[in-house]
Short mmCIF file of C-alpha atoms in Angstrom, two decimals:
data_model
loop_
_atom_site.label_atom_id
_atom_site.label_comp_id
_atom_site.label_asym_id
_atom_site.label_seq_id
_atom_site.Cartn_x
_atom_site.Cartn_y
_atom_site.Cartn_z
CA ARG A 1 -12.19 19.37 -15.56
CA LYS A 2 -12.54 16.29 -13.34
CA GLU A 3 -14.67 14.23 -13.04
CA VAL A 4 -15.83 14.32 -8.78
CA GLU A 5 -14.68 17.59 -7.40
CA GLN A 6 -14.50 17.90 -4.19
CA ASP A 7 -12.80 20.91 -1.88
CA PRO A 8 -10.34 19.33 0.62
CA GLY A 9 -10.87 20.88 3.33
CA PRO A 10 -9.15 20.66 6.52
CA PHE A 11 -13.08 21.80 7.71
CA ASN A 12 -12.14 22.33 11.73
CA VAL A 13 -15.42 23.33 13.77
CA PRO A 14 -16.41 22.78 16.59
CA GLU A 15 -18.67 20.30 18.16
CA GLY A 16 -22.12 21.25 18.04
CA ALA A 17 -21.85 22.74 14.59
CA THR A 18 -23.56 22.48 11.17
CA VAL A 19 -21.32 22.39 8.63
CA ALA A 20 -21.30 21.60 4.67
CA PHE A 21 -19.78 20.60 2.20
CA ASN A 22 -20.03 20.05 -2.05
CA CYS A 23 -19.38 18.29 -4.82
CA THR A 24 -19.92 19.42 -8.85
CA TYR A 25 -19.65 16.89 -10.60
CA SER A 26 -18.69 16.31 -15.14
CA ASN A 27 -20.30 13.10 -16.30
CA SER A 28 -24.25 14.32 -17.24
CA ALA A 29 -24.97 10.50 -17.53
CA SER A 30 -24.11 10.07 -14.56
CA GLN A 31 -26.44 7.63 -12.27
CA SER A 32 -26.07 7.27 -9.05
CA PHE A 33 -24.57 9.37 -6.28
CA PHE A 34 -22.85 9.11 -2.62
CA TRP A 35 -21.46 9.71 0.10
CA TYR A 36 -18.82 7.63 1.46
CA ARG A 37 -17.48 8.28 4.45
CA GLN A 38 -13.66 7.22 5.31
CA ASP A 39 -12.21 6.41 8.40
CA CYS A 40 -7.96 7.57 8.33
CA ARG A 41 -5.50 4.95 6.16
CA LYS A 42 -9.47 2.20 6.57
CA GLU A 43 -11.97 1.60 3.49
CA PRO A 44 -15.07 3.95 2.28
CA LYS A 45 -17.94 3.73 4.40
CA LEU A 46 -21.29 4.22 2.92
CA LEU A 47 -22.95 7.13 4.73
CA MET A 48 -26.23 7.84 2.40
CA SER A 49 -27.33 7.23 -1.33
CA VAL A 50 -28.59 10.70 -2.70
CA TYR A 51 -32.00 11.65 -3.99
CA SER A 52 -33.07 13.89 -6.23
CA SER A 53 -36.17 14.47 -4.52
CA GLY A 54 -32.91 15.28 -1.22
CA ASN A 55 -33.00 13.15 1.82
CA GLU A 56 -31.97 12.59 5.23
CA ASP A 57 -30.52 10.16 7.81
CA GLY A 58 -31.02 11.18 11.18
CA ARG A 59 -28.25 14.30 10.70
CA PHE A 60 -27.15 14.16 7.60
CA THR A 61 -28.90 15.62 4.49
CA ALA A 62 -27.65 15.17 0.81
CA GLN A 63 -29.48 16.78 -1.54
CA LEU A 64 -28.67 16.39 -5.34
CA ASN A 65 -29.56 19.13 -8.55
CA ARG A 66 -29.19 17.45 -11.26
CA ALA A 67 -29.24 20.09 -13.76
CA SER A 68 -26.81 22.13 -11.48
CA GLN A 69 -24.15 18.52 -11.18
CA TYR A 70 -23.96 19.18 -7.43
CA ILE A 71 -24.26 17.76 -4.87
CA SER A 72 -24.96 18.53 -1.14
CA LEU A 73 -24.27 17.11 1.95
CA LEU A 74 -25.51 19.02 5.29
CA ILE A 75 -24.16 17.34 9.18
CA ARG A 76 -26.34 19.15 11.85
CA ASP A 77 -24.85 19.37 15.14
CA SER A 78 -22.10 17.48 14.23
CA LYS A 79 -19.75 15.19 16.19
CA LEU A 80 -16.12 14.29 17.36
CA SER A 81 -16.68 10.63 16.42
CA ASP A 82 -18.22 12.86 12.94
CA SER A 83 -14.30 13.57 11.67
CA ALA A 84 -13.80 11.56 8.93
CA THR A 85 -13.02 12.22 5.63
CA TYR A 86 -15.75 12.34 2.96
CA LEU A 87 -15.98 10.93 -0.43
CA CYS A 88 -17.99 12.42 -2.52
CA VAL A 89 -19.40 9.26 -5.06
CA VAL A 90 -21.35 9.10 -8.36
CA ARG A 91 -21.68 5.55 -10.22
CA ILE A 92 -22.26 5.68 -14.31
CA LEU A 93 -24.67 2.17 -15.37
CA THR A 94 -21.94 -0.12 -17.04
CA GLY A 95 -22.02 -3.59 -18.72
CA GLY A 96 -18.91 -3.72 -15.54
CA GLY A 97 -22.38 -2.49 -12.78
CA ASN A 98 -20.90 -0.89 -10.44
CA LYS A 99 -17.81 1.57 -11.54
CA LEU A 100 -17.84 4.25 -9.13
CA THR A 101 -16.18 7.47 -9.48
CA PHE A 102 -14.94 8.48 -6.22
CA GLY A 103 -14.05 12.62 -5.46
CA THR A 104 -10.49 13.65 -4.34
CA GLY A 105 -12.75 13.73 -0.06
CA THR A 106 -13.37 16.58 1.52
CA GLN A 107 -11.78 15.89 5.78
CA LEU A 108 -13.67 16.99 8.77
CA LYS A 109 -11.76 17.17 11.98
CA VAL A 110 -14.83 17.97 14.98
CA GLU A 111 -13.06 19.79 17.89
CA LEU A 112 -13.99 20.15 21.76
CA GLU B 1 -22.72 -8.28 9.32
CA PRO B 2 -21.41 -10.18 6.05
CA GLU B 3 -17.55 -8.86 5.56
CA VAL B 4 -15.64 -8.58 2.68
CA THR B 5 -11.93 -10.61 3.62
CA GLN B 6 -8.89 -9.66 2.48
CA THR B 7 -5.41 -10.88 3.05
CA PRO B 8 -2.04 -9.70 3.54
CA SER B 9 -3.30 -5.94 5.43
CA HIS B 10 -0.02 -5.08 4.66
CA GLN B 11 2.45 -6.83 2.26
CA VAL B 12 6.23 -4.73 1.63
CA THR B 13 8.05 -6.01 -1.44
CA GLN B 14 10.95 -5.49 -4.18
CA MET B 15 10.65 -3.62 -7.27
CA GLY B 16 9.53 -6.12 -10.24
CA GLN B 17 8.01 -9.03 -7.91
CA GLU B 18 4.71 -10.06 -8.45
CA VAL B 19 2.46 -9.54 -5.51
CA ILE B 20 -1.42 -11.68 -4.86
CA LEU B 21 -3.17 -9.64 -3.29
CA ARG B 22 -6.90 -11.75 -2.08
CA CYS B 23 -9.99 -11.55 -0.83
CA VAL B 24 -12.92 -13.43 0.38
CA PRO B 25 -15.86 -12.06 -0.90
CA ILE B 26 -19.45 -11.43 0.32
CA SER B 27 -21.09 -15.36 -0.02
CA ASN B 28 -24.17 -14.81 -1.98
CA HIS B 29 -22.53 -11.96 -3.87
CA LEU B 30 -21.91 -12.56 -7.64
CA TYR B 31 -20.06 -8.77 -8.44
CA PHE B 32 -16.27 -8.06 -7.98
CA TYR B 33 -13.85 -5.23 -7.72
CA TRP B 34 -10.85 -4.02 -6.80
CA TYR B 35 -9.66 -0.38 -6.51
CA ARG B 36 -6.60 2.03 -5.37
CA GLN B 37 -5.99 4.49 -3.41
CA ILE B 38 -2.39 6.39 -3.68
CA LEU B 39 -1.68 7.36 -0.19
CA GLY B 40 -3.16 11.47 -0.40
CA GLN B 41 -5.41 10.50 -3.76
CA LYS B 42 -8.20 9.27 -4.94
CA VAL B 43 -10.41 6.36 -4.80
CA GLU B 44 -10.04 4.87 -8.22
CA PHE B 45 -11.79 1.61 -10.02
CA LEU B 46 -9.39 -0.87 -11.38
CA VAL B 47 -11.84 -4.32 -12.37
CA SER B 48 -15.28 -5.42 -11.50
CA PHE B 49 -15.55 -8.79 -12.42
CA TYR B 50 -19.08 -10.57 -12.95
CA ASN B 51 -19.84 -14.72 -14.31
CA ASN B 52 -15.68 -15.48 -14.48
CA GLU B 53 -14.26 -12.45 -16.15
CA ILE B 54 -14.25 -9.20 -16.45
CA SER B 55 -16.77 -7.12 -17.00
CA GLU B 56 -14.27 -3.57 -16.94
CA LYS B 57 -11.37 -2.91 -16.64
CA SER B 58 -10.11 0.98 -16.40
CA GLU B 59 -6.95 1.77 -18.19
CA ILE B 60 -4.96 1.11 -15.21
CA PHE B 61 -5.49 -2.40 -15.27
CA ASP B 62 -3.02 -2.44 -17.68
CA ASP B 63 -1.21 -6.09 -19.46
CA GLN B 64 1.08 -6.01 -15.78
CA PHE B 65 -2.22 -7.14 -14.12
CA SER B 66 -5.09 -9.60 -13.64
CA VAL B 67 -8.03 -10.40 -11.53
CA GLU B 68 -8.50 -14.89 -11.11
CA ARG B 69 -11.63 -16.94 -8.85
CA PRO B 70 -9.96 -19.83 -8.87
CA ASP B 71 -13.12 -21.58 -6.15
CA GLY B 72 -15.79 -19.95 -4.90
CA SER B 73 -15.31 -18.15 -1.97
CA ASN B 74 -11.52 -16.08 -3.17
CA PHE B 75 -11.05 -13.86 -5.50
CA THR B 76 -6.93 -12.57 -6.42
CA LEU B 77 -5.67 -9.79 -7.62
CA LYS B 78 -2.47 -9.85 -9.28
CA ILE B 79 0.32 -7.31 -9.96
CA ARG B 80 3.40 -8.24 -11.70
CA SER B 81 6.59 -7.25 -11.38
CA THR B 82 4.93 -4.30 -10.60
CA LYS B 83 6.81 -0.93 -9.68
CA LEU B 84 7.48 1.86 -7.80
CA GLU B 85 4.43 3.45 -8.51
CA ASP B 86 2.53 0.48 -7.12
CA SER B 87 2.27 1.18 -3.96
CA ALA B 88 -0.97 1.85 -2.73
CA MET B 89 -3.76 -0.01 -0.86
CA TYR B 90 -5.64 -1.57 -2.88
CA PHE B 91 -9.86 -1.88 -1.92
CA CYS B 92 -11.81 -4.73 -3.08
CA ALA B 93 -15.21 -4.31 -2.94
CA SER B 94 -18.23 -7.43 -3.82
CA SER B 95 -22.28 -6.26 -4.71
CA TRP B 96 -25.24 -8.40 -4.95
CA ASP B 97 -25.90 -6.79 -8.23
CA GLY B 98 -24.25 -4.54 -10.39
CA ASN B 99 -26.68 -2.07 -9.46
CA ASN B 100 -26.21 -1.98 -6.02
CA VAL B 101 -23.97 -1.31 -2.69
CA LEU B 102 -20.42 -2.37 -3.43
CA THR B 103 -19.33 -3.16 0.69
CA PHE B 104 -15.75 -2.87 0.49
CA GLY B 105 -12.25 -4.76 2.37
CA ALA B 106 -10.42 -3.11 4.96
CA GLY B 107 -8.09 -3.10 2.19
CA SER B 108 -4.19 -4.46 1.82
CA ARG B 109 -1.24 -2.11 2.14
CA LEU B 110 1.01 -2.16 -0.52
CA THR B 111 4.56 -1.30 -0.32
CA VAL B 112 7.40 -1.21 -3.17
CA LEU B 113 11.08 -1.01 -2.54
#
């Protein structure tokens, strides 16, 4: 089983649509959770951290279910500029600090 | 906003050659990392570095790879005797502490012919 699993997509949605991405992780020792955004051939950039109580940042809402080892990202009122690959990322704290495990990403294409 | 800078942005090399990728982390950060991403695949952890030594490495980071912080600003990844399968984007990252969010550089694309 993959450590972090995501539907690769692509998700093609019209501008203004609401879209949801899901992610599952296999290691129950995972302690921190994130959504990163990656544009084509660019570096990953942190979109938002994901907290157990769920959290929102503008049009973006993230949810975490530790019992099911499941993370989600909801994007409301999608914009053309939201087109990117969304990476589900988990962290297991070790002596080495920030070892992040990335999913393969879900590609989003927002169209006119 | 502080940045992690990487050079070169793209390097083409012949199989068997040695390559050094350079990174300048954010100045007050203490933890440094290398990740790589083969085209079309996921971002993979290679190594973390703290207090002038490797703190953790993945199974990918074998004897072919080494890291160094030769001075107070640079953090380098050396790949000896490159193979075709080393072709990838290599991302440097840094963080202030082991729990903090990573800042990634723009990456160095390595192409091995």
